[in-house]
PDB file of C-alpha atoms in Angstrom:
ATOM      1  CA  MET A 220      48.439 -39.392 -32.571  1.00 38.00           C
ATOM      2  CA  GLY A 221      51.594 -37.264 -32.016  1.00 31.00           C
ATOM      3  CA  VAL A 222      53.872 -39.821 -30.355  1.00 31.00           C
ATOM      4  CA  GLY A 223      50.673 -41.764 -30.229  1.00 36.00           C
ATOM      5  CA  ILE A 224      47.141 -40.867 -29.229  1.00 35.00           C
ATOM      6  CA  GLY A 225      46.694 -42.172 -25.709  1.00 38.00           C
ATOM      7  CA  GLN A 226      50.348 -42.920 -25.024  1.00 40.00           C
ATOM      8  CA  PRO A 227      51.036 -42.245 -21.322  1.00 41.00           C
ATOM      9  CA  VAL A 228      54.158 -40.353 -20.285  1.00 39.00           C
ATOM     10  CA  ASP A 229      55.221 -39.706 -16.695  1.00 40.00           C
ATOM     11  CA  GLN A 230      55.958 -35.990 -16.354  1.00 43.00           C
ATOM     12  CA  PRO A 231      54.994 -33.053 -14.101  1.00 42.00           C
ATOM     13  CA  ILE A 232      53.337 -30.003 -15.655  1.00 48.00           C
ATOM     14  CA  GLY A 233      53.270 -26.600 -14.004  1.00 54.00           C
ATOM     15  CA  ASN A 234      52.292 -26.785 -10.356  1.00 68.00           C
ATOM     16  CA  VAL A 235      50.284 -29.976 -10.820  1.00 79.00           C
ATOM     17  CA  ASP A 236      51.941 -33.361 -10.439  1.00 88.00           C
ATOM     18  CA  PHE A 237      50.786 -35.841 -13.051  1.00 92.00           C
ATOM     19  CA  LYS A 238      51.352 -39.573 -13.005  1.00 93.00           C
ATOM     20  CA  SER A 239      50.282 -40.083 -16.628  1.00 92.00           C
ATOM     21  CA  LEU A 240      49.729 -37.955 -19.724  1.00 88.00           C
ATOM     22  CA  TYR A 241      47.824 -38.666 -22.933  1.00 90.00           C
ATOM     23  CA  ALA A 242      48.044 -36.739 -26.212  1.00 87.00           C
ATOM     24  CA  GLY A 243      45.218 -36.284 -28.696  1.00 87.00           C
ATOM     25  CA  TYR A 244      45.027 -34.459 -32.013  1.00 86.00           C
ATOM     26  CA  MET A 245      44.936 -30.946 -30.548  1.00 87.00           C
ATOM     27  CA  HIS A 246      44.308 -31.547 -26.853  1.00 91.00           C
ATOM     28  CA  THR A 247      46.049 -33.238 -23.956  1.00 91.00           C
ATOM     29  CA  CYS A 248      44.810 -34.858 -20.761  1.00 95.00           C
ATOM     30  CA  GLY A 249      46.461 -36.213 -17.660  1.00 94.00           C
ATOM     31  CA  ILE A 250      45.716 -37.955 -14.384  1.00 96.00           C
ATOM     32  CA  THR A 251      47.261 -36.275 -11.363  1.00 95.00           C
ATOM     33  CA  THR A 252      48.894 -37.956  -8.392  1.00 94.00           C
ATOM     34  CA  GLU A 253      45.681 -37.116  -6.523  1.00 95.00           C
ATOM     35  CA  ASP A 254      43.593 -38.993  -9.145  1.00 97.00           C
ATOM     36  CA  ILE A 255      42.111 -35.854 -10.678  1.00 96.00           C
ATOM     37  CA  THR A 256      41.689 -35.937 -14.467  1.00 97.00           C
ATOM     38  CA  MET A 257      42.568 -32.674 -16.198  1.00 96.00           C
ATOM     39  CA  CYS A 258      42.607 -31.650 -19.855  1.00 95.00           C
ATOM     40  CA  TRP A 259      43.766 -28.664 -21.879  1.00 95.00           C
ATOM     41  CA  GLY A 260      44.011 -27.463 -25.469  1.00 94.00           C
ATOM     42  CA  TYR A 261      41.394 -27.450 -28.209  1.00 91.00           C
ATOM     43  CA  ASP A 262      37.815 -27.775 -26.934  1.00 93.00           C
ATOM     44  CA  PHE A 263      35.651 -27.163 -30.003  1.00 90.00           C
ATOM     45  CA  SER A 264      33.557 -30.286 -29.304  1.00 93.00           C
ATOM     46  CA  GLY A 265      33.805 -30.442 -25.527  1.00 94.00           C
ATOM     47  CA  GLN A 266      36.717 -32.879 -25.495  1.00 96.00           C
ATOM     48  CA  LEU A 267      38.163 -31.218 -22.390  1.00 96.00           C
ATOM     49  CA  GLY A 268      35.155 -32.519 -20.472  1.00 96.00           C
ATOM     50  CA  ASN A 269      34.932 -29.656 -17.995  1.00 95.00           C
ATOM     51  CA  GLY A 270      31.269 -28.898 -18.623  1.00 93.00           C
ATOM     52  CA  GLY A 271      32.124 -25.479 -20.024  1.00 81.00           C
ATOM     53  CA  SER A 272      31.172 -23.705 -23.214  1.00 75.00           C
ATOM     54  CA  SER A 273      33.630 -25.467 -25.520  1.00 75.00           C
ATOM     55  CA  GLU A 274      36.290 -22.808 -25.050  1.00 86.00           C
ATOM     56  CA  ASP A 275      39.918 -23.725 -25.580  1.00 91.00           C
ATOM     57  CA  SER A 276      42.132 -23.727 -22.500  1.00 93.00           C
ATOM     58  CA  ASP A 277      45.874 -23.122 -22.326  1.00 90.00           C
ATOM     59  CA  VAL A 278      45.993 -24.433 -18.759  1.00 91.00           C
ATOM     60  CA  PRO A 279      44.766 -27.761 -17.312  1.00 94.00           C
ATOM     61  CA  VAL A 280      41.079 -27.798 -16.309  1.00 94.00           C
ATOM     62  CA  ALA A 281      39.442 -30.531 -14.263  1.00 96.00           C
ATOM     63  CA  VAL A 282      37.139 -32.966 -16.018  1.00 97.00           C
ATOM     64  CA  ALA A 283      33.631 -32.719 -14.573  1.00 96.00           C
ATOM     65  CA  GLY A 284      31.991 -35.440 -12.508  1.00 93.00           C
ATOM     66  CA  GLU A 285      34.678 -36.381  -9.982  1.00 90.00           C
ATOM     67  CA  ILE A 286      35.112 -39.766 -11.656  1.00 97.00           C
ATOM     68  CA  ILE A 287      38.415 -41.428 -10.781  1.00 98.00           C
ATOM     69  CA  PHE A 288      39.890 -42.620 -14.077  1.00 98.00           C
ATOM     70  CA  THR A 289      42.693 -45.150 -14.214  1.00 98.00           C
ATOM     71  CA  GLN A 290      43.526 -44.580 -17.881  1.00 97.00           C
ATOM     72  CA  LEU A 291      42.513 -42.409 -20.822  1.00 97.00           C
ATOM     73  CA  SER A 292      42.580 -42.464 -24.612  1.00 96.00           C
ATOM     74  CA  LEU A 293      42.308 -39.344 -26.760  1.00 95.00           C
ATOM     75  CA  GLY A 294      41.048 -39.121 -30.328  1.00 94.00           C
ATOM     76  CA  TYR A 295      40.741 -36.220 -32.723  1.00 92.00           C
ATOM     77  CA  SER A 296      37.711 -34.598 -31.133  1.00 94.00           C
ATOM     78  CA  HIS A 297      36.750 -36.875 -28.249  1.00 96.00           C
ATOM     79  CA  THR A 298      38.191 -38.353 -25.081  1.00 97.00           C
ATOM     80  CA  CYS A 299      37.477 -41.636 -23.322  1.00 98.00           C
ATOM     81  CA  GLY A 300      38.448 -43.072 -19.962  1.00 98.00           C
ATOM     82  CA  ILE A 301      38.077 -46.126 -17.729  1.00 98.00           C
ATOM     83  CA  ASP A 302      37.168 -45.750 -14.069  1.00 98.00           C
ATOM     84  CA  GLN A 303      38.253 -47.912 -11.145  1.00 97.00           C
ATOM     85  CA  ALA A 304      35.367 -50.321 -11.719  1.00 97.00           C
ATOM     86  CA  GLY A 305      36.175 -50.816 -15.402  1.00 98.00           C
ATOM     87  CA  SER A 306      33.306 -48.692 -16.688  1.00 98.00           C
ATOM     88  CA  ALA A 307      34.041 -46.659 -19.813  1.00 98.00           C
ATOM     89  CA  TYR A 308      33.101 -43.008 -20.298  1.00 98.00           C
ATOM     90  CA  CYS A 309      33.539 -40.752 -23.318  1.00 98.00           C
ATOM     91  CA  TRP A 310      33.083 -37.040 -23.945  1.00 97.00           C
ATOM     92  CA  GLY A 311      33.483 -34.527 -26.768  1.00 96.00           C
ATOM     93  CA  SER A 312      32.180 -34.968 -30.311  1.00 95.00           C
ATOM     94  CA  ASP A 313      29.611 -37.720 -30.813  1.00 95.00           C
ATOM     95  CA  SER A 314      29.762 -37.684 -34.603  1.00 92.00           C
ATOM     96  CA  SER A 315      29.061 -41.192 -35.914  1.00 94.00           C
ATOM     97  CA  GLY A 316      28.266 -42.320 -32.363  1.00 95.00           C
ATOM     98  CA  LYS A 317      31.893 -42.514 -31.190  1.00 97.00           C
ATOM     99  CA  LEU A 318      30.936 -41.721 -27.581  1.00 97.00           C
ATOM    100  CA  GLY A 319      29.102 -45.053 -27.485  1.00 97.00           C
ATOM    101  CA  ASN A 320      26.277 -43.941 -25.204  1.00 95.00           C
ATOM    102  CA  GLY A 321      23.459 -44.945 -27.527  1.00 94.00           C
ATOM    103  CA  GLY A 322      22.220 -41.383 -27.858  1.00 83.00           C
ATOM    104  CA  ASP A 323      21.812 -39.080 -30.795  1.00 68.00           C
ATOM    105  CA  ILE A 324      23.671 -35.985 -29.694  1.00 73.00           C
ATOM    106  CA  GLN A 325      26.205 -33.729 -31.337  1.00 79.00           C
ATOM    107  CA  SER A 326      28.612 -33.642 -28.421  1.00 90.00           C
ATOM    108  CA  SER A 327      28.958 -33.952 -24.653  1.00 94.00           C
ATOM    109  CA  GLN A 328      30.962 -31.564 -22.509  1.00 95.00           C
ATOM    110  CA  VAL A 329      31.012 -33.987 -19.585  1.00 96.00           C
ATOM    111  CA  PRO A 330      31.835 -37.712 -19.356  1.00 97.00           C
ATOM    112  CA  ALA A 331      28.952 -39.893 -20.561  1.00 96.00           C
ATOM    113  CA  ALA A 332      28.806 -43.593 -19.712  1.00 96.00           C
ATOM    114  CA  VAL A 333      29.378 -45.991 -22.605  1.00 97.00           C
ATOM    115  CA  SER A 334      26.380 -48.290 -23.082  1.00 96.00           C
ATOM    116  CA  GLY A 335      26.348 -52.036 -22.573  1.00 96.00           C
ATOM    117  CA  ASN A 336      27.464 -52.490 -18.936  1.00 95.00           C
ATOM    118  CA  LEU A 337      30.803 -53.819 -20.167  1.00 98.00           C
ATOM    119  CA  SER A 338      33.917 -53.861 -18.004  1.00 98.00           C
ATOM    120  CA  PHE A 339      36.980 -52.608 -19.907  1.00 98.00           C
ATOM    121  CA  LYS A 340      40.699 -52.848 -19.229  1.00 97.00           C
ATOM    122  CA  SER A 341      41.868 -50.678 -22.157  1.00 97.00           C
ATOM    123  CA  LEU A 342      40.472 -48.225 -24.712  1.00 98.00           C
ATOM    124  CA  ALA A 343      41.659 -46.837 -28.050  1.00 97.00           C
ATOM    125  CA  ALA A 344      40.141 -43.684 -29.531  1.00 97.00           C
ATOM    126  CA  GLY A 345      40.474 -43.106 -33.275  1.00 95.00           C
ATOM    127  CA  GLN A 346      39.257 -40.298 -35.480  1.00 95.00           C
ATOM    128  CA  ASP A 347      35.568 -41.175 -35.563  1.00 96.00           C
ATOM    129  CA  HIS A 348      35.480 -44.512 -33.757  1.00 97.00           C
ATOM    130  CA  THR A 349      36.490 -46.012 -30.435  1.00 98.00           C
ATOM    131  CA  CYS A 350      37.476 -49.539 -29.438  1.00 98.00           C
ATOM    132  CA  GLY A 351      38.185 -51.320 -26.203  1.00 98.00           C
ATOM    133  CA  ILE A 352      39.193 -54.646 -24.678  1.00 98.00           C
ATOM    134  CA  THR A 353      37.003 -55.980 -21.897  1.00 97.00           C
ATOM    135  CA  THR A 354      38.211 -57.701 -18.760  1.00 95.00           C
ATOM    136  CA  GLU A 355      37.160 -60.937 -20.497  1.00 92.00           C
ATOM    137  CA  ASN A 356      39.568 -60.114 -23.370  1.00 92.00           C
ATOM    138  CA  ALA A 357      36.854 -59.479 -25.943  1.00 95.00           C
ATOM    139  CA  ALA A 358      37.199 -56.518 -28.313  1.00 97.00           C
ATOM    140  CA  TYR A 359      34.335 -54.084 -28.877  1.00 98.00           C
ATOM    141  CA  CYS A 360      34.173 -51.036 -31.152  1.00 98.00           C
ATOM    142  CA  TRP A 361      31.688 -48.230 -31.744  1.00 98.00           C
ATOM    143  CA  GLY A 362      31.309 -45.114 -33.882  1.00 97.00           C
ATOM    144  CA  SER A 363      32.025 -44.802 -37.602  1.00 97.00           C
ATOM    145  CA  ASN A 364      32.011 -48.007 -39.627  1.00 97.00           C
ATOM    146  CA  ILE A 365      32.286 -46.536 -43.111  1.00 96.00           C
ATOM    147  CA  TYR A 366      35.490 -48.457 -43.802  1.00 97.00           C
ATOM    148  CA  GLY A 367      34.740 -51.450 -41.585  1.00 97.00           C
ATOM    149  CA  GLN A 368      36.818 -50.124 -38.679  1.00 98.00           C
ATOM    150  CA  LEU A 369      34.401 -51.620 -36.139  1.00 98.00           C
ATOM    151  CA  GLY A 370      35.296 -55.141 -37.286  1.00 98.00           C
ATOM    152  CA  ASN A 371      31.734 -56.444 -36.898  1.00 97.00           C
ATOM    153  CA  ASN A 372      31.076 -57.278 -40.584  1.00 97.00           C
ATOM    154  CA  SER A 373      28.085 -54.947 -40.565  1.00 96.00           C
ATOM    155  CA  GLU A 374      26.801 -52.899 -43.482  1.00 92.00           C
ATOM    156  CA  ASP A 375      25.762 -50.153 -41.044  1.00 93.00           C
ATOM    157  CA  ILE A 376      27.825 -46.999 -41.490  1.00 93.00           C
ATOM    158  CA  ASN A 377      28.091 -46.447 -37.744  1.00 95.00           C
ATOM    159  CA  SER A 378      27.072 -47.763 -34.344  1.00 97.00           C
ATOM    160  CA  GLN A 379      26.161 -45.692 -31.292  1.00 96.00           C
ATOM    161  CA  ILE A 380      26.778 -48.614 -28.942  1.00 97.00           C
ATOM    162  CA  PRO A 381      29.680 -51.071 -28.544  1.00 98.00           C
ATOM    163  CA  THR A 382      29.599 -53.977 -31.012  1.00 98.00           C
ATOM    164  CA  LEU A 383      31.659 -57.145 -30.748  1.00 98.00           C
ATOM    165  CA  VAL A 384      34.666 -57.485 -33.058  1.00 98.00           C
ATOM    166  CA  LEU A 385      34.218 -60.772 -34.889  1.00 98.00           C
ATOM    167  CA  GLY A 386      36.661 -63.657 -35.021  1.00 96.00           C
ATOM    168  CA  GLY A 387      36.790 -64.712 -31.383  1.00 95.00           C
ATOM    169  CA  TYR A 388      40.341 -63.393 -30.972  1.00 95.00           C
ATOM    170  CA  THR A 389      41.832 -62.778 -27.548  1.00 94.00           C
ATOM    171  CA  PHE A 390      43.468 -59.387 -27.840  1.00 95.00           C
ATOM    172  CA  THR A 391      45.916 -58.027 -25.289  1.00 95.00           C
ATOM    173  CA  THR A 392      46.309 -54.647 -27.008  1.00 95.00           C
ATOM    174  CA  ILE A 393      44.110 -52.642 -29.335  1.00 97.00           C
ATOM    175  CA  SER A 394      45.095 -49.481 -31.193  1.00 97.00           C
ATOM    176  CA  ALA A 395      42.891 -47.228 -33.324  1.00 96.00           C
ATOM    177  CA  GLY A 396      44.145 -45.339 -36.350  1.00 95.00           C
ATOM    178  CA  SER A 397      42.288 -42.748 -38.342  1.00 94.00           C
ATOM    179  CA  LYS A 398      40.027 -45.149 -40.237  1.00 96.00           C
ATOM    180  CA  HIS A 399      41.373 -48.541 -39.199  1.00 97.00           C
ATOM    181  CA  THR A 400      42.018 -50.591 -36.076  1.00 98.00           C
ATOM    182  CA  CYS A 401      44.663 -53.134 -35.104  1.00 98.00           C
ATOM    183  CA  GLY A 402      44.758 -55.660 -32.299  1.00 98.00           C
ATOM    184  CA  LEU A 403      47.559 -57.784 -30.840  1.00 97.00           C
ATOM    185  CA  THR A 404      46.721 -61.316 -29.684  1.00 96.00           C
ATOM    186  CA  GLN A 405      48.228 -63.257 -26.796  1.00 94.00           C
ATOM    187  CA  ILE A 406      50.364 -65.303 -29.192  1.00 96.00           C
ATOM    188  CA  GLY A 407      51.819 -62.200 -30.868  1.00 97.00           C
ATOM    189  CA  THR A 408      49.771 -62.107 -34.070  1.00 97.00           C
ATOM    190  CA  VAL A 409      48.536 -58.698 -35.225  1.00 98.00           C
ATOM    191  CA  TYR A 410      45.128 -58.392 -36.867  1.00 98.00           C
ATOM    192  CA  CYS A 411      43.887 -55.204 -38.528  1.00 98.00           C
ATOM    193  CA  TRP A 412      40.552 -54.143 -39.972  1.00 98.00           C
ATOM    194  CA  GLY A 413      38.988 -51.125 -41.643  1.00 97.00           C
ATOM    195  CA  SER A 414      40.524 -48.895 -44.306  1.00 96.00           C
ATOM    196  CA  ASP A 415      43.351 -50.307 -46.393  1.00 96.00           C
ATOM    197  CA  GLN A 416      43.787 -47.248 -48.598  1.00 94.00           C
ATOM    198  CA  TYR A 417      47.528 -47.149 -48.001  1.00 94.00           C
ATOM    199  CA  GLY A 418      48.187 -50.753 -47.045  1.00 95.00           C
ATOM    200  CA  GLN A 419      47.689 -50.168 -43.329  1.00 96.00           C
ATOM    201  CA  LEU A 420      46.080 -53.606 -42.879  1.00 97.00           C
ATOM    202  CA  GLY A 421      49.431 -55.195 -43.702  1.00 97.00           C
ATOM    203  CA  ASP A 422      47.982 -58.282 -45.378  1.00 95.00           C
ATOM    204  CA  GLY A 423      49.679 -57.755 -48.732  1.00 94.00           C
ATOM    205  CA  ILE A 424      46.417 -57.196 -50.618  1.00 91.00           C
ATOM    206  CA  PRO A 425      46.208 -53.744 -52.252  1.00 84.00           C
ATOM    207  CA  ILE A 426      43.325 -51.401 -51.406  1.00 79.00           C
ATOM    208  CA  GLU A 427      40.765 -53.818 -50.026  1.00 85.00           C
ATOM    209  CA  ASN A 428      39.028 -52.606 -46.902  1.00 94.00           C
ATOM    210  CA  ALA A 429      38.218 -55.289 -44.339  1.00 97.00           C
ATOM    211  CA  LYS A 430      35.048 -55.441 -42.236  1.00 97.00           C
ATOM    212  CA  THR A 431      36.516 -58.179 -40.052  1.00 97.00           C
ATOM    213  CA  PRO A 432      40.059 -58.686 -38.703  1.00 98.00           C
ATOM    214  CA  VAL A 433      42.716 -59.905 -41.146  1.00 97.00           C
ATOM    215  CA  ALA A 434      46.132 -61.152 -40.065  1.00 97.00           C
ATOM    216  CA  VAL A 435      49.174 -59.029 -40.816  1.00 97.00           C
ATOM    217  CA  SER A 436      51.404 -61.030 -43.149  1.00 96.00           C
ATOM    218  CA  GLY A 437      55.011 -62.026 -42.582  1.00 92.00           C
ATOM    219  CA  ASP A 438      54.825 -64.568 -39.751  1.00 91.00           C
ATOM    220  CA  ILE A 439      56.181 -61.921 -37.355  1.00 96.00           C
ATOM    221  CA  LYS A 440      55.300 -62.264 -33.688  1.00 98.00           C
ATOM    222  CA  PHE A 441      54.820 -58.899 -32.016  1.00 98.00           C
ATOM    223  CA  LYS A 442      54.789 -57.736 -28.407  1.00 97.00           C
ATOM    224  CA  LYS A 443      53.918 -54.063 -29.055  1.00 96.00           C
ATOM    225  CA  ILE A 444      51.681 -52.400 -31.641  1.00 96.00           C
ATOM    226  CA  SER A 445      50.750 -48.775 -32.343  1.00 95.00           C
ATOM    227  CA  ALA A 446      48.396 -47.482 -35.041  1.00 95.00           C
ATOM    228  CA  GLY A 447      48.923 -44.073 -36.629  1.00 92.00           C
ATOM    229  CA  GLU A 448      46.758 -42.127 -39.025  1.00 92.00           C
ATOM    230  CA  TYR A 449      47.519 -44.266 -42.090  1.00 94.00           C
ATOM    231  CA  HIS A 450      50.367 -46.482 -40.871  1.00 95.00           C
ATOM    232  CA  ASN A 451      51.263 -48.877 -38.072  1.00 96.00           C
ATOM    233  CA  CYS A 452      54.428 -49.871 -36.280  1.00 97.00           C
ATOM    234  CA  GLY A 453      55.203 -52.727 -33.933  1.00 97.00           C
ATOM    235  CA  ILE A 454      58.004 -54.287 -31.921  1.00 97.00           C
ATOM    236  CA  SER A 455      58.590 -57.990 -32.501  1.00 98.00           C
ATOM    237  CA  ILE A 456      59.374 -60.515 -29.801  1.00 97.00           C
ATOM    238  CA  GLU A 457      62.908 -60.418 -31.225  1.00 96.00           C
ATOM    239  CA  ASP A 458      63.077 -56.671 -30.419  1.00 96.00           C
ATOM    240  CA  LYS A 459      62.989 -55.604 -34.065  1.00 97.00           C
ATOM    241  CA  THR A 460      60.781 -52.712 -35.188  1.00 97.00           C
ATOM    242  CA  PHE A 461      58.547 -53.044 -38.231  1.00 97.00           C
ATOM    243  CA  CYS A 462      56.198 -50.526 -39.860  1.00 96.00           C
ATOM    244  CA  TRP A 463      53.720 -50.719 -42.722  1.00 97.00           C
ATOM    245  CA  GLY A 464      51.177 -48.584 -44.572  1.00 95.00           C
ATOM    246  CA  TYR A 465      51.608 -45.034 -45.842  1.00 93.00           C
ATOM    247  CA  ASP A 466      55.245 -43.939 -46.114  1.00 92.00           C
ATOM    248  CA  GLN A 467      54.841 -40.280 -47.082  1.00 90.00           C
ATOM    249  CA  TYR A 468      57.563 -38.212 -45.365  1.00 90.00           C
ATOM    250  CA  GLY A 469      59.369 -41.438 -44.427  1.00 91.00           C
ATOM    251  CA  ARG A 470      57.164 -42.292 -41.465  1.00 91.00           C
ATOM    252  CA  LEU A 471      57.967 -46.028 -41.835  1.00 94.00           C
ATOM    253  CA  GLY A 472      61.636 -45.373 -41.072  1.00 92.00           C
ATOM    254  CA  ASN A 473      63.000 -47.890 -43.566  1.00 92.00           C
ATOM    255  CA  GLY A 474      65.250 -45.414 -45.370  1.00 91.00           C
ATOM    256  CA  ASP A 475      63.163 -45.315 -48.529  1.00 81.00           C
ATOM    257  CA  GLU A 476      60.262 -42.909 -48.986  1.00 66.00           C
ATOM    258  CA  ILE A 477      57.641 -44.698 -51.040  1.00 71.00           C
ATOM    259  CA  ASP A 478      53.900 -44.274 -51.438  1.00 71.00           C
ATOM    260  CA  ASN A 479      53.032 -47.207 -49.211  1.00 85.00           C
ATOM    261  CA  THR A 480      53.995 -50.738 -48.300  1.00 92.00           C
ATOM    262  CA  LEU A 481      51.476 -53.537 -47.987  1.00 94.00           C
ATOM    263  CA  LEU A 482      53.674 -55.651 -45.701  1.00 95.00           C
ATOM    264  CA  PRO A 483      55.745 -54.925 -42.572  1.00 96.00           C
ATOM    265  CA  VAL A 484      59.195 -53.515 -43.322  1.00 95.00           C
ATOM    266  CA  MET A 485      61.993 -53.221 -40.781  1.00 96.00           C
ATOM    267  CA  THR A 486      63.122 -49.788 -39.662  1.00 95.00           C
ATOM    268  CA  VAL A 487      66.803 -49.085 -40.148  1.00 94.00           C
ATOM    269  CA  GLY A 488      69.326 -48.582 -37.367  1.00 94.00           C
ATOM    270  CA  GLY A 489      68.816 -51.713 -35.318  1.00 93.00           C
ATOM    271  CA  PHE A 490      67.580 -49.770 -32.296  1.00 94.00           C
ATOM    272  CA  LEU A 491      66.109 -51.716 -29.383  1.00 95.00           C
ATOM    273  CA  PHE A 492      62.849 -49.873 -28.837  1.00 95.00           C
ATOM    274  CA  VAL A 493      60.726 -50.691 -25.818  1.00 94.00           C
ATOM    275  CA  GLN A 494      57.867 -48.344 -26.688  1.00 92.00           C
ATOM    276  CA  LEU A 495      56.534 -46.800 -29.902  1.00 92.00           C
ATOM    277  CA  GLY A 496      54.247 -43.895 -30.648  1.00 89.00           C
ATOM    278  CA  THR A 497      52.739 -43.330 -34.095  1.00 90.00           C
ATOM    279  CA  GLY A 498      51.496 -39.871 -35.020  1.00 85.00           C
ATOM    280  CA  ASP A 499      49.738 -38.566 -38.093  1.00 85.00           C
ATOM    281  CA  ASN A 500      52.902 -38.137 -40.134  1.00 87.00           C
ATOM    282  CA  HIS A 501      55.721 -39.328 -37.898  1.00 90.00           C
ATOM    283  CA  THR A 502      56.780 -42.095 -35.516  1.00 91.00           C
ATOM    284  CA  CYS A 503      58.884 -42.100 -32.353  1.00 92.00           C
ATOM    285  CA  GLY A 504      60.493 -44.845 -30.330  1.00 92.00           C
ATOM    286  CA  LEU A 505      61.942 -45.074 -26.828  1.00 92.00           C
ATOM    287  CA  THR A 506      65.034 -47.280 -26.503  1.00 92.00           C
ATOM    288  CA  ASP A 507      65.946 -49.552 -23.642  1.00 89.00           C
ATOM    289  CA  ASN A 508      68.494 -46.997 -22.404  1.00 88.00           C
ATOM    290  CA  GLY A 509      66.105 -44.022 -22.406  1.00 87.00           C
ATOM    291  CA  GLU A 510      66.960 -42.467 -25.760  1.00 90.00           C
ATOM    292  CA  ILE A 511      64.198 -41.269 -28.081  1.00 89.00           C
ATOM    293  CA  TYR A 512      64.393 -41.482 -31.862  1.00 92.00           C
ATOM    294  CA  CYS A 513      61.814 -40.121 -34.300  1.00 92.00           C
ATOM    295  CA  TRP A 514      61.298 -40.339 -38.060  1.00 92.00           C
ATOM    296  CA  GLY A 515      58.923 -39.058 -40.724  1.00 90.00           C
ATOM    297  CA  SER A 516      57.577 -35.524 -41.092  1.00 89.00           C
ATOM    298  CA  ASP A 517      59.368 -32.677 -39.354  1.00 87.00           C
ATOM    299  CA  ILE A 518      57.281 -29.858 -40.790  1.00 85.00           C
ATOM    300  CA  SER A 519      56.423 -28.639 -37.280  1.00 80.00           C
ATOM    301  CA  GLY A 520      59.593 -29.846 -35.596  1.00 85.00           C
ATOM    302  CA  GLN A 521      57.982 -33.065 -34.384  1.00 83.00           C
ATOM    303  CA  LEU A 522      61.211 -35.043 -34.824  1.00 83.00           C
ATOM    304  CA  GLY A 523      62.769 -32.956 -32.054  1.00 85.00           C
ATOM    305  CA  ASN A 524      66.281 -33.161 -33.438  1.00 81.00           C
ATOM    306  CA  GLY A 525      66.935 -29.437 -33.622  1.00 79.00           C
ATOM    307  CA  GLY A 526      67.234 -29.596 -37.393  1.00 73.00           C
ATOM    308  CA  GLU A 527      65.819 -27.448 -40.176  1.00 71.00           C
ATOM    309  CA  ASN A 528      62.398 -29.067 -40.276  1.00 70.00           C
ATOM    310  CA  LEU A 529      63.605 -31.690 -42.709  1.00 84.00           C
ATOM    311  CA  ASN A 530      61.742 -34.971 -43.026  1.00 88.00           C
ATOM    312  CA  SER A 531      63.707 -38.101 -42.176  1.00 90.00           C
ATOM    313  CA  GLN A 532      63.308 -41.562 -43.642  1.00 92.00           C
ATOM    314  CA  VAL A 533      65.448 -43.022 -40.840  1.00 93.00           C
ATOM    315  CA  PRO A 534      65.280 -42.679 -37.038  1.00 92.00           C
ATOM    316  CA  VAL A 535      67.049 -39.561 -35.723  1.00 91.00           C
ATOM    317  CA  GLU A 536      67.769 -38.907 -32.058  1.00 91.00           C
ATOM    318  CA  ILE A 537      65.911 -36.051 -30.381  1.00 86.00           C
ATOM    319  CA  LYS A 538      68.026 -33.292 -28.872  1.00 76.00           C
ATOM    320  CA  ASN A 539      67.182 -32.452 -25.281  1.00 64.00           C
ATOM    321  CA  THR A 540      68.631 -28.977 -25.014  1.00 45.00           C
ATOM    322  CA  VAL A 541      66.152 -27.719 -22.406  1.00 44.00           C
ATOM    323  CA  PRO A 542      66.402 -29.081 -18.834  1.00 42.00           C
ATOM    324  CA  ILE A 543      63.270 -30.905 -17.663  1.00 40.00           C
ATOM    325  CA  GLY A 544      61.810 -30.079 -14.279  1.00 40.00           C
TER     326      GLY A 544
END
């Protein structure tokens, strides 16, 4: 989730030219200009997908299988991707069935096909669950369902195969948080489901988990949505940024650090963000003129502003003091 699990960024690394990058909890993956998928970082559950012995790698290693992926999504301990035909594959930890292959395994060190013969156009990997939107605009989720994050109204605590999200909504975007999921419809309405421990469902009802999608309150029409660990942020069709959920460290960016907010609140500064990325404890936004602002926790320097690791309740501009390239 640091600047968003699964958020692509165009950038070369080392001697390999990448056309997209995706960040997970403690690992990173990218697709090269030659359509090779490579991963690096933490590999305790096989999330690098190189068929090795779950050893961490500080350099990019090729994902096994020679599958040409068009996009990826990275969770805490697993990775998923869509190939050119729309088939979904996942690898890494299979706790709670989040790989979606119908098996009963602890982990997979190579890409394993997701069950169901579904054709996907996007995926979203959370902590212990995964969701995707099919080419027919239906939403499916699999993995942990302890908090209702699969959206299928089931009492089962998990599912090892994709299950249909109920409600008949046509989602254009889906984003998975730690224990909740949010989807954006064609008309700009955001629906969320799963854990509401910190108000991350945004429906104004305190601490009531939802097993099916509930509409985010406020009559705000969104065009972008990003789910973090316990909070969400979105860009409205009027180019205003709203966040809701857990506000520890100021990750909502509204200038007031509170425990949580049950409804969307506007970030301060009036910045025109075109893209958002929500991490565990912080949020970042890219403006229409290429500037990046971040807010929330800075305990590890994730705000990038060259400060003294001080949290910020308002967006602060990152300081690019090192030349890129």
